[in-house]
Amino acid sequence: MCGRFVSATPPDQIAAYFGTEAPEALLEPSYNVAPTNDVYAVLADGSTRHLDAFHWGLVPLWAKDPKIGSKMINARAETLAEKSAFKSAFKRRRCLIPADGFYEWRKGPNAPPKAKKQPYFIHRPDGEPYAFAGLWEVWRGPNKDQDPLRSCTIITTSPNEAMATIHDRMPVILPPS
């Protein structure tokens, strides 16, 4: 499960890597992006890609309160088409979430039960960004005068061989194409 990641590459470099224009909303670089922070997402509108800022933690259309998004930072790939929170976004609103790397924690193999977990930073050896599969949504809420909230979630899957030694889930990682 992806609970923290790094997003420190300047937005113009992210935009160039993913073939988009630089975003209007500029986010501060972060080496510890946490749930409910704003993050960049790459959207496709036909053949054109856009890089925009989104709230990390998907807020479904039907939600009464945006706080529900803090529980929806990840979406299991195996159940996207079934879960009401993700079903609509899975059909129509997919995105890429650029990341310089992500963190996972695990206890050492011989650690006592109350031992602290060791953080691991997973990143590409070539230093290029990851493209996590994601979903996005626009929540308008009960107050029609408020600005819509654009939110996203990271899709997770079973780990590959390398990740299986650290955690039982990992982000779905896509090629930038």
Short mmCIF file of C-alpha atoms in Angstrom, two decimals:
data_model
loop_
_atom_site.label_atom_id
_atom_site.label_comp_id
_atom_site.label_asym_id
_atom_site.label_seq_id
_atom_site.Cartn_x
_atom_site.Cartn_y
_atom_site.Cartn_z
CA MET A 1 0.00 0.00 0.00
CA CYS A 2 1.39 3.38 -0.96
CA GLY A 3 1.05 5.72 2.03
CA ARG A 4 3.92 8.15 1.46
CA PHE A 5 5.87 9.16 -1.60
CA VAL A 6 8.32 11.73 -2.93
CA SER A 7 7.38 14.46 -5.38
CA ALA A 8 10.37 16.78 -5.60
CA THR A 9 11.00 17.07 -9.34
CA PRO A 10 10.16 20.59 -10.60
CA PRO A 11 6.79 20.71 -12.39
CA ASP A 12 8.29 21.87 -15.69
CA GLN A 13 10.51 18.76 -15.73
CA ILE A 14 7.51 16.52 -14.88
CA ALA A 15 5.54 18.18 -17.67
CA ALA A 16 8.36 17.65 -20.18
CA TYR A 17 8.78 13.99 -19.17
CA PHE A 18 5.07 13.24 -19.61
CA GLY A 19 4.57 15.43 -22.68
CA THR A 20 2.32 18.07 -21.09
CA GLU A 21 2.32 21.78 -20.44
CA ALA A 22 3.49 22.97 -17.01
CA PRO A 23 0.59 23.29 -14.54
CA GLU A 24 -0.94 26.58 -13.44
CA ALA A 25 -1.00 25.52 -9.77
CA LEU A 26 2.56 25.05 -8.55
CA LEU A 27 3.16 22.70 -5.62
CA GLU A 28 6.11 22.80 -3.26
CA PRO A 29 8.59 19.92 -3.63
CA SER A 30 8.03 17.26 -0.95
CA TYR A 31 10.12 14.33 0.19
CA ASN A 32 7.23 13.14 2.35
CA VAL A 33 3.94 13.52 0.50
CA ALA A 34 1.21 12.46 2.92
CA PRO A 35 -2.43 11.55 2.39
CA THR A 36 -4.64 14.64 1.88
CA ASN A 37 -1.70 16.66 0.48
CA ASP A 38 -2.04 18.08 -3.01
CA VAL A 39 -0.19 16.11 -5.70
CA TYR A 40 0.29 16.30 -9.44
CA ALA A 41 -1.67 14.09 -11.81
CA VAL A 42 -1.40 13.68 -15.59
CA LEU A 43 -4.76 13.55 -17.37
CA ALA A 44 -5.47 12.78 -20.99
CA ASP A 45 -8.13 14.74 -22.86
CA GLY A 46 -8.22 12.88 -26.14
CA SER A 47 -4.66 13.01 -27.44
CA THR A 48 -3.67 15.97 -25.21
CA ARG A 49 -2.15 15.48 -21.77
CA HIS A 50 -2.52 17.93 -18.87
CA LEU A 51 -0.58 18.17 -15.59
CA ASP A 52 -2.74 19.47 -12.75
CA ALA A 53 -2.84 19.54 -8.95
CA PHE A 54 -5.25 17.23 -7.11
CA HIS A 55 -6.06 16.43 -3.48
CA TRP A 56 -4.63 12.98 -2.63
CA GLY A 57 -7.52 10.91 -1.29
CA LEU A 58 -10.40 10.33 -3.68
CA VAL A 59 -13.69 11.95 -2.66
CA PRO A 60 -16.52 10.15 -4.49
CA LEU A 61 -19.32 12.13 -6.12
CA TRP A 62 -21.84 10.83 -3.56
CA ALA A 63 -19.79 11.76 -0.47
CA LYS A 64 -21.40 14.08 2.05
CA ASP A 65 -18.06 15.19 3.50
CA PRO A 66 -14.65 15.49 1.80
CA LYS A 67 -12.94 13.95 4.85
CA ILE A 68 -13.84 10.52 3.47
CA GLY A 69 -10.98 11.03 1.01
CA SER A 70 -8.40 10.40 3.74
CA LYS A 71 -9.55 6.76 3.71
CA MET A 72 -9.34 6.49 -0.09
CA ILE A 73 -5.71 7.27 -0.86
CA ASN A 74 -5.32 3.84 -2.49
CA ALA A 75 -7.68 1.69 -4.57
CA ARG A 76 -7.14 -2.04 -4.98
CA ALA A 77 -6.84 -2.89 -8.71
CA GLU A 78 -8.69 -6.17 -8.12
CA THR A 79 -11.90 -4.44 -6.96
CA LEU A 80 -12.04 -1.13 -8.89
CA ALA A 81 -14.96 -2.18 -11.08
CA GLU A 82 -17.02 -3.31 -8.06
CA LYS A 83 -16.51 -0.65 -5.37
CA SER A 84 -19.00 2.22 -5.57
CA ALA A 85 -16.32 4.75 -4.57
CA PHE A 86 -14.18 3.90 -7.61
CA LYS A 87 -16.51 2.38 -10.22
CA SER A 88 -17.40 5.62 -12.03
CA ALA A 89 -13.85 7.00 -11.98
CA PHE A 90 -12.48 3.66 -13.22
CA LYS A 91 -14.71 3.88 -16.30
CA ARG A 92 -14.09 7.54 -17.17
CA ARG A 93 -11.42 9.30 -15.09
CA ARG A 94 -8.02 7.63 -15.14
CA CYS A 95 -4.73 9.41 -14.59
CA LEU A 96 -1.02 9.03 -13.95
CA ILE A 97 0.43 10.20 -10.66
CA PRO A 98 4.11 11.12 -11.07
CA ALA A 99 6.41 10.21 -8.17
CA ASP A 100 10.15 10.26 -7.65
CA GLY A 101 9.79 7.23 -5.41
CA PHE A 102 7.73 5.84 -2.54
CA TYR A 103 8.17 4.53 0.97
CA GLU A 104 7.20 1.20 2.47
CA TRP A 105 7.92 -0.07 5.96
CA ARG A 106 8.65 -3.55 7.28
CA LYS A 107 10.06 -5.22 10.34
CA GLY A 108 13.35 -7.05 10.03
CA PRO A 109 13.07 -10.83 9.63
CA ASN A 110 14.32 -11.52 13.19
CA ALA A 111 12.81 -8.45 14.85
CA PRO A 112 10.91 -8.82 18.14
CA PRO A 113 7.12 -8.25 17.98
CA LYS A 114 7.27 -4.64 19.26
CA ALA A 115 10.23 -3.59 17.11
CA LYS A 116 9.92 -0.50 14.99
CA LYS A 117 9.51 -0.92 11.24
CA GLN A 118 12.32 0.02 8.90
CA PRO A 119 11.39 2.47 6.11
CA TYR A 120 12.51 1.64 2.57
CA PHE A 121 12.68 4.18 -0.23
CA ILE A 122 11.77 2.56 -3.56
CA HIS A 123 12.82 4.49 -6.67
CA ARG A 124 13.96 3.96 -10.23
CA PRO A 125 17.70 3.36 -10.53
CA ASP A 126 17.88 5.79 -13.48
CA GLY A 127 16.35 8.62 -11.42
CA GLU A 128 13.37 9.05 -13.76
CA PRO A 129 9.90 9.44 -12.22
CA TYR A 130 7.43 6.64 -11.71
CA ALA A 131 3.99 6.86 -13.32
CA PHE A 132 1.53 5.41 -10.81
CA ALA A 133 -1.86 4.40 -12.17
CA GLY A 134 -4.55 6.54 -10.60
CA LEU A 135 -8.17 7.62 -10.69
CA TRP A 136 -9.56 11.11 -10.23
CA GLU A 137 -12.88 12.66 -9.35
CA VAL A 138 -14.49 16.09 -8.96
CA TRP A 139 -16.59 16.54 -5.80
CA ARG A 140 -18.99 19.45 -5.66
CA GLY A 141 -20.45 18.87 -2.19
CA PRO A 142 -23.73 20.05 -0.72
CA ASN A 143 -22.84 23.77 -0.88
CA LYS A 144 -23.10 24.75 -4.54
CA ASP A 145 -21.25 28.03 -3.85
CA GLN A 146 -18.02 26.29 -2.88
CA ASP A 147 -15.27 25.46 -5.35
CA PRO A 148 -15.24 21.88 -6.62
CA LEU A 149 -12.62 19.61 -5.07
CA ARG A 150 -10.49 17.63 -7.51
CA SER A 151 -9.14 14.49 -5.86
CA CYS A 152 -7.24 11.36 -6.83
CA THR A 153 -6.23 7.92 -5.61
CA ILE A 154 -3.31 5.61 -6.37
CA ILE A 155 -4.17 2.15 -7.70
CA THR A 156 -2.36 -0.68 -5.91
CA THR A 157 -1.76 -4.32 -6.80
CA SER A 158 0.02 -7.45 -5.59
CA PRO A 159 3.76 -6.91 -5.25
CA ASN A 160 6.32 -7.94 -7.81
CA GLU A 161 9.15 -10.25 -6.72
CA ALA A 162 11.38 -7.43 -5.45
CA MET A 163 8.60 -5.69 -3.48
CA ALA A 164 7.22 -8.92 -1.98
CA THR A 165 10.15 -8.99 0.46
CA ILE A 166 9.07 -5.59 1.83
CA HIS A 167 5.27 -5.33 1.55
CA ASP A 168 2.19 -7.21 0.35
CA ARG A 169 1.00 -4.37 -1.94
CA MET A 170 2.59 -1.87 -4.31
CA PRO A 171 1.44 0.92 -6.65
CA VAL A 172 0.53 -0.06 -10.20
CA ILE A 173 3.48 1.38 -12.14
CA LEU A 174 2.92 2.25 -15.81
CA PRO A 175 5.27 3.28 -18.59
CA PRO A 176 4.93 7.02 -19.38
CA SER A 177 3.60 6.19 -22.85
#
